[in-house]
PDB file of C-alpha atoms in Angstrom:
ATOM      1  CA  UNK A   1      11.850   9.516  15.854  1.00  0.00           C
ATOM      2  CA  UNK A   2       9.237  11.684  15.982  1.00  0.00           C
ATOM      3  CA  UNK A   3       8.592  11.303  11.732  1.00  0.00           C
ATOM      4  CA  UNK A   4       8.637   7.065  12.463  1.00  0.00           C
ATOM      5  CA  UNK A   5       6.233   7.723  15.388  1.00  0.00           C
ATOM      6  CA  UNK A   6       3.905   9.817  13.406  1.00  0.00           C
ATOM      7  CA  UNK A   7       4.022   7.226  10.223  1.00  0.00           C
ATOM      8  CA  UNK A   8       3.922   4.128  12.278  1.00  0.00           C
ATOM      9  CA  UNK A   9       0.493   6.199  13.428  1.00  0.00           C
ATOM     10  CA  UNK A  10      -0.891   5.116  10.360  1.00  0.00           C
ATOM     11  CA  UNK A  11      -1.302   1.673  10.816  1.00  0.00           C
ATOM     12  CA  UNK A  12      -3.307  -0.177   9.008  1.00  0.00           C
ATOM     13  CA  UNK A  13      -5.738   2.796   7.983  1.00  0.00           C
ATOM     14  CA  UNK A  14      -4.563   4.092   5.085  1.00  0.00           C
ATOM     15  CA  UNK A  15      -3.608   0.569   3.609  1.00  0.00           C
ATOM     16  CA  UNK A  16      -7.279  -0.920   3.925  1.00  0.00           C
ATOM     17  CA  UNK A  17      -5.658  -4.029   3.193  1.00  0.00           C
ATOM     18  CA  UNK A  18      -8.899  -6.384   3.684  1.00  0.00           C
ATOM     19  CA  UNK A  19     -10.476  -3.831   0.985  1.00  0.00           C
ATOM     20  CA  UNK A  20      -7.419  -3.886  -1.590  1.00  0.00           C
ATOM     21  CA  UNK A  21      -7.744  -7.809  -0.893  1.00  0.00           C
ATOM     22  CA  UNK A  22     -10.999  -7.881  -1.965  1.00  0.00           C
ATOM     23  CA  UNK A  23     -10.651  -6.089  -5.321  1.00  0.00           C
ATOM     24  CA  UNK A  24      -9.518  -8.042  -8.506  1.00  0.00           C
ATOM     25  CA  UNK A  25      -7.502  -6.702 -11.637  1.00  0.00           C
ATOM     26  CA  UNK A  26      -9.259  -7.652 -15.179  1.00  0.00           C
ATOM     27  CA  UNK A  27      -7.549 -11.153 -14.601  1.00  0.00           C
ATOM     28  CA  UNK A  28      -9.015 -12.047 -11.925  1.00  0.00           C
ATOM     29  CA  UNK A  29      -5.560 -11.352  -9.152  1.00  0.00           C
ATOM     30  CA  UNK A  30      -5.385  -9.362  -6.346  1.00  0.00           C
ATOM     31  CA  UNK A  31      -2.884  -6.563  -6.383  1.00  0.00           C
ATOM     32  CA  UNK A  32      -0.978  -8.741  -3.591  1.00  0.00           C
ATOM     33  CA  UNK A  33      -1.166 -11.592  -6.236  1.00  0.00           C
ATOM     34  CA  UNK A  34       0.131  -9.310  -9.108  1.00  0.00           C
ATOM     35  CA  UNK A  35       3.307  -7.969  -6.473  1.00  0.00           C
ATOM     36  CA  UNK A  36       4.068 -11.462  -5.672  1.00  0.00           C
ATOM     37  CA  UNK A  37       4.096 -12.588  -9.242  1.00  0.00           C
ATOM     38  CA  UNK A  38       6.574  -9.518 -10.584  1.00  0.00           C
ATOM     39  CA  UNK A  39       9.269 -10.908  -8.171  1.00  0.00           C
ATOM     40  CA  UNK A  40       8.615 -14.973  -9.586  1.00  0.00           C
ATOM     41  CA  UNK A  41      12.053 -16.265  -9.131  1.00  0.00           C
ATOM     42  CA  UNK A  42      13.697 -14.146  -6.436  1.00  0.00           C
ATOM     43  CA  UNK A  43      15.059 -15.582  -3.475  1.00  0.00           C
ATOM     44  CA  UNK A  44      16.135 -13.353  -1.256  1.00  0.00           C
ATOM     45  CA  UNK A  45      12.724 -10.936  -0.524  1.00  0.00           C
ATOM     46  CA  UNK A  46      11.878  -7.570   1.720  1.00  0.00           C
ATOM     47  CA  UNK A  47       8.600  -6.524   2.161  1.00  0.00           C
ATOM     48  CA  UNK A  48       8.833  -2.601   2.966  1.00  0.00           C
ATOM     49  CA  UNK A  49       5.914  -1.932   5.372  1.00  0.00           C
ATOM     50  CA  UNK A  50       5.028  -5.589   5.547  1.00  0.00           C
ATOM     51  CA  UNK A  51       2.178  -5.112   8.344  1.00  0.00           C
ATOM     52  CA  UNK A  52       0.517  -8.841   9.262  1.00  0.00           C
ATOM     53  CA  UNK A  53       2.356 -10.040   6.745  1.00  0.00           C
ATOM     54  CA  UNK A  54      -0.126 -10.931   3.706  1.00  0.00           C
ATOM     55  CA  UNK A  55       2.303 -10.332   1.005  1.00  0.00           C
ATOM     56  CA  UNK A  56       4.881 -12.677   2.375  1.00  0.00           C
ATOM     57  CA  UNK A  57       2.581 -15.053   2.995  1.00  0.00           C
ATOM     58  CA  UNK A  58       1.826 -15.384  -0.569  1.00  0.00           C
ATOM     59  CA  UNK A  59       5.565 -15.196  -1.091  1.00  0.00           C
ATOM     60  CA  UNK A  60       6.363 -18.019   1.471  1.00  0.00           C
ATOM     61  CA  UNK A  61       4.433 -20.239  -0.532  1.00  0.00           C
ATOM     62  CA  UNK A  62       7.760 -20.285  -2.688  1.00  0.00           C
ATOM     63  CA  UNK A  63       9.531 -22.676   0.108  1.00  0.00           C
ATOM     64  CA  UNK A  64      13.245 -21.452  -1.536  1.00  0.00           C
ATOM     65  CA  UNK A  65      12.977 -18.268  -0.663  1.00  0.00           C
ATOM     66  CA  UNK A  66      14.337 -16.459   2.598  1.00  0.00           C
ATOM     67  CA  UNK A  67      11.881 -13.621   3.400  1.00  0.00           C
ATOM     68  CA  UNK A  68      12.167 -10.407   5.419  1.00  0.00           C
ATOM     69  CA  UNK A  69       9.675  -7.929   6.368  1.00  0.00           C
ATOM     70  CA  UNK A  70       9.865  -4.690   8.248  1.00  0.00           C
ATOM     71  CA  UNK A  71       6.872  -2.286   9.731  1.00  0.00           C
ATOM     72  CA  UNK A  72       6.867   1.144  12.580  1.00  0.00           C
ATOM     73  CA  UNK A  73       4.235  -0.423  14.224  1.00  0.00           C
ATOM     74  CA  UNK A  74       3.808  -3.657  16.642  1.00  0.00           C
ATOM     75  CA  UNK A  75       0.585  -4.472  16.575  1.00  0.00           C
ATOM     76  CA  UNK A  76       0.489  -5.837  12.685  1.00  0.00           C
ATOM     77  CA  UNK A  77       3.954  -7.529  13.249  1.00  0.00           C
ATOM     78  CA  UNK A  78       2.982  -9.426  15.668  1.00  0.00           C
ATOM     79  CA  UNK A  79       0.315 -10.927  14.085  1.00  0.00           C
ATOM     80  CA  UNK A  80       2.887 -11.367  10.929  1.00  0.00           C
ATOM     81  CA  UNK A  81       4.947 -14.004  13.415  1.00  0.00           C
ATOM     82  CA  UNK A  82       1.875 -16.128  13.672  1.00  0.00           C
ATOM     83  CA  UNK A  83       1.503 -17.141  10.359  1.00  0.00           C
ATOM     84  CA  UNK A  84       2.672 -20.743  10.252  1.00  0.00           C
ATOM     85  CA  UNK A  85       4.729 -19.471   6.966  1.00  0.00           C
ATOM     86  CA  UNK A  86       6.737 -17.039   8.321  1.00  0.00           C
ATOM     87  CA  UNK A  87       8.262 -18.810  11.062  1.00  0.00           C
ATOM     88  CA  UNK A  88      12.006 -18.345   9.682  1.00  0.00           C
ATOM     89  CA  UNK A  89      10.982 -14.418   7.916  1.00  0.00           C
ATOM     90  CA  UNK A  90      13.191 -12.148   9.591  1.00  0.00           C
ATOM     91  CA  UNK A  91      10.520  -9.795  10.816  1.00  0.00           C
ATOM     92  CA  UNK A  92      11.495  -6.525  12.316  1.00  0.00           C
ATOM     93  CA  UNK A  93      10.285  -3.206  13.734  1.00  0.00           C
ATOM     94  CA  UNK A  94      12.483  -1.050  11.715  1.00  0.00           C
ATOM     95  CA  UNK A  95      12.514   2.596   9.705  1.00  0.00           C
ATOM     96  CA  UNK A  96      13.022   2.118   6.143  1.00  0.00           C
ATOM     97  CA  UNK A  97      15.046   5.622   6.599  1.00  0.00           C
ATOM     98  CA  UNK A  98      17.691   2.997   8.421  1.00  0.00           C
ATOM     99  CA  UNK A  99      17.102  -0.748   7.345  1.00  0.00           C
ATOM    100  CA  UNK A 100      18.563  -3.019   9.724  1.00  0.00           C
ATOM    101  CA  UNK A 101      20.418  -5.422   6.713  1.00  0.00           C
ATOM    102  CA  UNK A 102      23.552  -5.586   5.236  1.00  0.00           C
ATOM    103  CA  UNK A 103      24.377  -4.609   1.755  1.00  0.00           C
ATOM    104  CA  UNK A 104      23.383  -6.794  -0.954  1.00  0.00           C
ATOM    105  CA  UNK A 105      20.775  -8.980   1.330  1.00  0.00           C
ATOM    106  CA  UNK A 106      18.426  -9.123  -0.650  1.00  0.00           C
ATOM    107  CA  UNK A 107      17.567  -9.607  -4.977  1.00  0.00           C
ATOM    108  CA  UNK A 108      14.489  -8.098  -4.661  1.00  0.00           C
ATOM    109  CA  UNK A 109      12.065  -5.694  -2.693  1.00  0.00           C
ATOM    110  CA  UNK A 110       8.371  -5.350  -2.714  1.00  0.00           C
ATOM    111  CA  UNK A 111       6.262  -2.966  -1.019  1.00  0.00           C
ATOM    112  CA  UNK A 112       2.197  -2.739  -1.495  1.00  0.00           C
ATOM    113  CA  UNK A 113       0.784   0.747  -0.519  1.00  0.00           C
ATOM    114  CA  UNK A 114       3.299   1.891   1.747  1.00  0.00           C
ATOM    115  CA  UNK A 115       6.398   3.479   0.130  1.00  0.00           C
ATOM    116  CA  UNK A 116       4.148   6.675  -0.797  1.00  0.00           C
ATOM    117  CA  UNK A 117       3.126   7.006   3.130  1.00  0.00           C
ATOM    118  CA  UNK A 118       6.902   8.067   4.140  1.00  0.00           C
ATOM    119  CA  UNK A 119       8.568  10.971   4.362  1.00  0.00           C
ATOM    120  CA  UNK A 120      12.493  11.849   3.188  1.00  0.00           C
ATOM    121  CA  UNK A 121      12.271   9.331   0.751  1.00  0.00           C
ATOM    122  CA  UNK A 122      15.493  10.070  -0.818  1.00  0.00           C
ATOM    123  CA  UNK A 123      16.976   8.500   2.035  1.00  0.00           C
ATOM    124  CA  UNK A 124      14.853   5.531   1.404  1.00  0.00           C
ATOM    125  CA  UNK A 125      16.049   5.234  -1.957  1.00  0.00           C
ATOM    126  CA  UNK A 126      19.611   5.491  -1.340  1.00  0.00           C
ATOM    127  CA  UNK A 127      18.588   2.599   1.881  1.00  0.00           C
ATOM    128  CA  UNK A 128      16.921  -0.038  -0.195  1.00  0.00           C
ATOM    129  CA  UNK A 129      20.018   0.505  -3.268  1.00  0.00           C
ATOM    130  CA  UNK A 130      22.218  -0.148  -0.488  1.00  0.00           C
ATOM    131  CA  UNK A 131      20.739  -3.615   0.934  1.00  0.00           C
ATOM    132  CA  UNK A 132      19.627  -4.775  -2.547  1.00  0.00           C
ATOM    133  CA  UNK A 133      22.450  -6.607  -4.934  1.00  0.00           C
ATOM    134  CA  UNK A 134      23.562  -5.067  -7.976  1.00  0.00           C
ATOM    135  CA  UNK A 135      20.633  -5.255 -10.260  1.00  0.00           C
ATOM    136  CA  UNK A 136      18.136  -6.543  -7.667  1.00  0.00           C
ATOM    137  CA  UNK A 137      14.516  -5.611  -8.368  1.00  0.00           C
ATOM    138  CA  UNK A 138      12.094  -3.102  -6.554  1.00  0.00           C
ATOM    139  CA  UNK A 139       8.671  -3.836  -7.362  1.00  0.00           C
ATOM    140  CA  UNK A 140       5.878  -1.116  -5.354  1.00  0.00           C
ATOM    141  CA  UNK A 141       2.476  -0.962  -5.605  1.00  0.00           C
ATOM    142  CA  UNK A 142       0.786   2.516  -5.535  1.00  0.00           C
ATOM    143  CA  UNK A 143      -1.953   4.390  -5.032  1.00  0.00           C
ATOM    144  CA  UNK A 144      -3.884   5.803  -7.522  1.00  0.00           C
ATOM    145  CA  UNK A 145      -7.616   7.419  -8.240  1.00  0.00           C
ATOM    146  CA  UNK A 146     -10.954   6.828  -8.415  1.00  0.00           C
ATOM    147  CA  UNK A 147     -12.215   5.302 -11.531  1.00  0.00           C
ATOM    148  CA  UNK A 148     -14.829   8.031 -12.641  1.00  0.00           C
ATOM    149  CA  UNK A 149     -18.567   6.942 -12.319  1.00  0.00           C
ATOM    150  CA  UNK A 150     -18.090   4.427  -9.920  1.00  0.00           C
ATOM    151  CA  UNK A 151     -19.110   4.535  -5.812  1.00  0.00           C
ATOM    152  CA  UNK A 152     -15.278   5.179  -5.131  1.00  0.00           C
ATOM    153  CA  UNK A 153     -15.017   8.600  -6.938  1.00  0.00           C
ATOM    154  CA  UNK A 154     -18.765   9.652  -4.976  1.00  0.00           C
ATOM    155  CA  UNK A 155     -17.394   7.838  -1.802  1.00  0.00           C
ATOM    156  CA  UNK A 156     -14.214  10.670  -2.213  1.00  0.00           C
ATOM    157  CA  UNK A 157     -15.878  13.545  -2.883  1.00  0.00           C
ATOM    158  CA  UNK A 158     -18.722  13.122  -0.269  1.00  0.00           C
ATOM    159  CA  UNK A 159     -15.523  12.689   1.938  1.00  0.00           C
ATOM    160  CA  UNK A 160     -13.703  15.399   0.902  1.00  0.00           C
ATOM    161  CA  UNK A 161     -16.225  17.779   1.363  1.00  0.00           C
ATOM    162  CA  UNK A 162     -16.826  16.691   4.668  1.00  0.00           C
ATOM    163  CA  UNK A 163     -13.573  16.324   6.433  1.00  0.00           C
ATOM    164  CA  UNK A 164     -13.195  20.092   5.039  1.00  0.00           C
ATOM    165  CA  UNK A 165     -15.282  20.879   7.666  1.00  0.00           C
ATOM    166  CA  UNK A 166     -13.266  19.208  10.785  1.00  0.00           C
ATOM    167  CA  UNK A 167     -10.908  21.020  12.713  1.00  0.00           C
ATOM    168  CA  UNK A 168      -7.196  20.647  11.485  1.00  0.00           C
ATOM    169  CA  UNK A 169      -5.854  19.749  14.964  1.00  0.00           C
ATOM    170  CA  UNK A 170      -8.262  16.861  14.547  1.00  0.00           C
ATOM    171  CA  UNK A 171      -7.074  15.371  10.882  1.00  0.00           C
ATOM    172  CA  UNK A 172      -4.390  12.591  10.588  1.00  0.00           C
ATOM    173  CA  UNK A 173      -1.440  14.522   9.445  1.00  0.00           C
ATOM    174  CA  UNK A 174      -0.193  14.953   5.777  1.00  0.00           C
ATOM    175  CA  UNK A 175       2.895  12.263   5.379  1.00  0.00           C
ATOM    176  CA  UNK A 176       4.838  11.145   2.171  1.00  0.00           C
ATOM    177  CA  UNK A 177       6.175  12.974  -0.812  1.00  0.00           C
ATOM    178  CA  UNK A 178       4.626  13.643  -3.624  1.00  0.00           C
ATOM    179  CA  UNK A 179       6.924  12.746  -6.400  1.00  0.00           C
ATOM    180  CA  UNK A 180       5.823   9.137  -5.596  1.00  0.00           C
ATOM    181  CA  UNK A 181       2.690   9.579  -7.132  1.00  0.00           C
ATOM    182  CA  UNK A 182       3.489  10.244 -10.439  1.00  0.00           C
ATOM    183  CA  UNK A 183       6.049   7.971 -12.582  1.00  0.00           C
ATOM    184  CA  UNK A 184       8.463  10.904 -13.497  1.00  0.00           C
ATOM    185  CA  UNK A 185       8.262  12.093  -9.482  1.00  0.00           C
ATOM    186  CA  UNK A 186       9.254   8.200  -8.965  1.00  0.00           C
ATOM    187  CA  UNK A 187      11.685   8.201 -11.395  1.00  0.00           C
ATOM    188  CA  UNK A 188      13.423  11.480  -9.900  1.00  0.00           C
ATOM    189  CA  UNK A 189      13.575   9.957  -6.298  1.00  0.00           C
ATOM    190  CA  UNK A 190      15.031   6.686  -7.578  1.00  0.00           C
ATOM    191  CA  UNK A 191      17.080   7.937 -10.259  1.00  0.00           C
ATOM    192  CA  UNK A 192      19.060  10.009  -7.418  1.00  0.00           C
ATOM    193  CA  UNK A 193      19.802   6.673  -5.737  1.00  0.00           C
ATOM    194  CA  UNK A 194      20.894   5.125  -8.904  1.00  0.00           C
ATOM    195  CA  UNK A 195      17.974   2.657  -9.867  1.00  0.00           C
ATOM    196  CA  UNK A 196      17.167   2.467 -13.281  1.00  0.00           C
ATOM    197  CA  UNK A 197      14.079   3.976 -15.111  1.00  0.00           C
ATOM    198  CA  UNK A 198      10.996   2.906 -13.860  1.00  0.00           C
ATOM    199  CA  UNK A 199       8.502   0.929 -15.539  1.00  0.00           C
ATOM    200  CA  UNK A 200       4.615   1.989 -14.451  1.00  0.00           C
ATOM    201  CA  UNK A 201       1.439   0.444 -15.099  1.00  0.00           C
ATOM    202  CA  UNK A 202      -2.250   1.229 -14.247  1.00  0.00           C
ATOM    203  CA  UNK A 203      -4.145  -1.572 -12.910  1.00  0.00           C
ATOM    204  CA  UNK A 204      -8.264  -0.961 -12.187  1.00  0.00           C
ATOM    205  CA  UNK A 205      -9.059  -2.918  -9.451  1.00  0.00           C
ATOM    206  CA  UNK A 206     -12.802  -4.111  -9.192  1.00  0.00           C
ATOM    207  CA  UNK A 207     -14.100  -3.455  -5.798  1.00  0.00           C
ATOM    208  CA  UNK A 208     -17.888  -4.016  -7.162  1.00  0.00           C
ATOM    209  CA  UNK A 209     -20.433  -5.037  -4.494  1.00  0.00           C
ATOM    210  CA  UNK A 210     -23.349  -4.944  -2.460  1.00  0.00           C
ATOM    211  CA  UNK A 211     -24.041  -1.152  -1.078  1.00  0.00           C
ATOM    212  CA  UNK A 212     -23.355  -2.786   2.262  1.00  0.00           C
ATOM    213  CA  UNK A 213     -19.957  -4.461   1.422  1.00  0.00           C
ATOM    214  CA  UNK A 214     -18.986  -1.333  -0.893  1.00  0.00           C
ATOM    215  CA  UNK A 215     -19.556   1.349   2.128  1.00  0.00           C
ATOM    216  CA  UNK A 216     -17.413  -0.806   4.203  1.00  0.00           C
ATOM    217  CA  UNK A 217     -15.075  -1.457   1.826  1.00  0.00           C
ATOM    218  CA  UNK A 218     -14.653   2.839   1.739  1.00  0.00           C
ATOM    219  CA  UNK A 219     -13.925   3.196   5.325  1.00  0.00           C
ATOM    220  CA  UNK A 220     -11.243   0.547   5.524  1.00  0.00           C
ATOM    221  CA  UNK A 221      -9.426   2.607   2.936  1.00  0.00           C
ATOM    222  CA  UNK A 222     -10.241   6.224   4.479  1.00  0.00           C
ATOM    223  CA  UNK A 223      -9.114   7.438   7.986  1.00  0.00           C
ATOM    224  CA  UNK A 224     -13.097   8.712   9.558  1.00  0.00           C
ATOM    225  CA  UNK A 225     -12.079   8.605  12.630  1.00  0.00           C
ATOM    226  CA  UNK A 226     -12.101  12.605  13.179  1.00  0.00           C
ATOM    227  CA  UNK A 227     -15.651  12.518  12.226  1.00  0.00           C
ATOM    228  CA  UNK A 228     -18.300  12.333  15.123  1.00  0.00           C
ATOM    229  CA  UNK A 229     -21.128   9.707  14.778  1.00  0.00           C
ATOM    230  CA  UNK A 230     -23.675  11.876  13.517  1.00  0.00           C
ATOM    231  CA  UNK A 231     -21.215  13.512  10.550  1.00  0.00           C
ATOM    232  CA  UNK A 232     -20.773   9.495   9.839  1.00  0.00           C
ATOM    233  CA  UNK A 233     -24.027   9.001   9.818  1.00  0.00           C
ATOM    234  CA  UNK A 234     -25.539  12.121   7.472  1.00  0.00           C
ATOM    235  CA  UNK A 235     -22.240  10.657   5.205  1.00  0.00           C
ATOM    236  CA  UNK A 236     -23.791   7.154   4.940  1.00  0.00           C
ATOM    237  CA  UNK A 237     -26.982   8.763   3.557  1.00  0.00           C
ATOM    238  CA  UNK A 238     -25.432  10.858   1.384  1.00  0.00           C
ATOM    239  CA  UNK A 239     -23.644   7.685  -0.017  1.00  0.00           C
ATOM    240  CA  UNK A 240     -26.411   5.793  -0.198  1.00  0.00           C
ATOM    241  CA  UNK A 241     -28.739   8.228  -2.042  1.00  0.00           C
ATOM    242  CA  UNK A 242     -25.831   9.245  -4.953  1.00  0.00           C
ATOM    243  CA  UNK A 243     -24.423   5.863  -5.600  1.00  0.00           C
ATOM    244  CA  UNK A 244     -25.909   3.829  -8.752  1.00  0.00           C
ATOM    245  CA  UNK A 245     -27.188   0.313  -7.913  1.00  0.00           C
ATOM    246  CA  UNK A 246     -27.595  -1.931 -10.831  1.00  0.00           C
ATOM    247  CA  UNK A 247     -30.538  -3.885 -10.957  1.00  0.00           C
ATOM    248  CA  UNK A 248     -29.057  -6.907  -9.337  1.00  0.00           C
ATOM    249  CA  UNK A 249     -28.578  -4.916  -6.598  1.00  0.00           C
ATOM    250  CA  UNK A 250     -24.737  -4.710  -6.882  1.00  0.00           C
ATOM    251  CA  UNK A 251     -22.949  -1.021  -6.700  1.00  0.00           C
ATOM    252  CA  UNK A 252     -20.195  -0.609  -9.422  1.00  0.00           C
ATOM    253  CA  UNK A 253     -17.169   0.494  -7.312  1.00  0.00           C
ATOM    254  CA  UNK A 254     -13.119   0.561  -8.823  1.00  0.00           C
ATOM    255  CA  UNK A 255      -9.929   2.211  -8.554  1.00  0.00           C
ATOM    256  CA  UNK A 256      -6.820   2.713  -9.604  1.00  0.00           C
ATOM    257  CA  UNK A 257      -3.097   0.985  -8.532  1.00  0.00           C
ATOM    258  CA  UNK A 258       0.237   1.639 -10.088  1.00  0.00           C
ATOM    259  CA  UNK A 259       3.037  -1.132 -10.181  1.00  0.00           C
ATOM    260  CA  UNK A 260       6.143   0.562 -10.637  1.00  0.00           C
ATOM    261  CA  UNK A 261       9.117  -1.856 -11.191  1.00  0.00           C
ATOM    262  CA  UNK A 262      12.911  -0.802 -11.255  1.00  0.00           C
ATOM    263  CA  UNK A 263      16.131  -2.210 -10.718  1.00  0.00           C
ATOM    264  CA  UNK A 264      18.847  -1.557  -8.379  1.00  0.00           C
ATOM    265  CA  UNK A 265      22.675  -0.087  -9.249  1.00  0.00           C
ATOM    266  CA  UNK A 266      25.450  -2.580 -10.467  1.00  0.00           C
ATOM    267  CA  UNK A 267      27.245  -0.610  -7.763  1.00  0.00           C
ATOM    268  CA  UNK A 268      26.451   1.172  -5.067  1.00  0.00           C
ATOM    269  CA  UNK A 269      28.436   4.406  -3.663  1.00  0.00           C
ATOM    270  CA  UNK A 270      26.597   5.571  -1.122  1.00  0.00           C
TER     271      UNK A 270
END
């Protein structure tokens, strides 16, 4: 309980989803948009760590499919039930250490930014071969780095340097395992619960703006809140004065996702 409680403490910080949202691949999708289109054709859907419920949204536009979603925390669920869409989604507060399905619910699972975030993930391996069919599909999207040269990598290493600084009773504890951020480490974890080998690809996302909608784009994705308002503030200059600004006035600003796709067992012993 006291691992759920101190994931579900997360929330919707480390996601940023309104930044993520904002970004496009080369092709002009979101990385919601690019989950949603791996699983074209599935019927039966979970959404690991579905907060509001975005990504099923965009799923639910597929009327045939039944949708679930699960999250640790209330707040985003609830306002996952008001979407018009998701009326019938089976929506719960759940671990995905202990799924509330039975086995074989579902022919596919998606999860955008969240599988990385928990911890013993072994056991959620050998959880989501156990509700998926034989040769359903897990489709995750991950985190990855700063494109070099852009306001992203100067928005991390301004940041870095100055959350060194804050006390470590005061810093949002380290969660997640980090085998999940690497294709072989992902391979490893669901390899042990009998998925096949994963298939991994790099997608930039474009998160090019104003300096304005860049900086705010930033602290969506980062968790500031240990820093006082004055430390925020000397950061914001900092930013300001190292970034490049093109002369349209726009700040070049990317990063880096992984999709990692894998299938499910054709049997499942656990």
């Amino acid at each position: 309980m006291m691992v759920a409680a101190r994931e579900a403490s997360l929330g919707p910080i480390h996601l940023g989803r309104l930044t993520v949202d904002a970004g496009r691949a080369p092709d002009g999708r979101t990385s919601y948009q690019v989950l949603c289109d791996t699983v074209a054709g599935r019927r039966r859907v979970l959404d690991l760590g579905c907060g509001d419920g975005h990504l099923l949204d965009l799923l639910a536009r597929d009327r045939r499919r039944r949708l679930a979603g699960i999250d640790l925390a209330e707040e985003p669920l609830a306002l996952a039930r008001e979407r018009p869409a998701l009326t019938r989604a089976a929506l719960a507060l759940a671990s995905a250490h202990e799924l509330p399905f039975p086995a074989d619910s579902f022919d596919a699972c998606v999860s955008h930014l969240a599988l990385a975030q928990l911890t013993d993930i072994d056991r959620v391996a050998a959880e989501l071969a156990r509700v998926l069919e034989p040769g359903g599909l897990l489709a995750v999207v991950l985190s990855g780095a700063a494109v070099p040269g852009t306001a992203y990598e100067v928005f991390n290493d301004l940041t870095r340097s100055v959350l060194d600084e804050v006390p470590a009773d005061r810093r949002q504890p380290a969660l997640g395992d980090r085998r999940t951020r690497t294709r072989a480490g992902l391979d490893q974890v669901l390899g042990g619960a009998g998925f096949g080998p994963v298939d991994w690809r790099t997608i930039r996302l474009d998160l090019t703006g104003t300096l304005d909608e860049v900086w705010t784009r930033m602290i969506e994705i980062y968790d500031l809140d240990p820093l006082d308002p004055a430390a925020l503030a000397t950061l914001r200059r900092c930013f300001d004065h190292t970034v490049t600004v093109l002369a349209d006035g726009r700040v070049p600003c990317a990063m880096n996702l992984h999709l990692a796709v894998t299938f499910a067992p054709h049997s499942f012993t656990g």
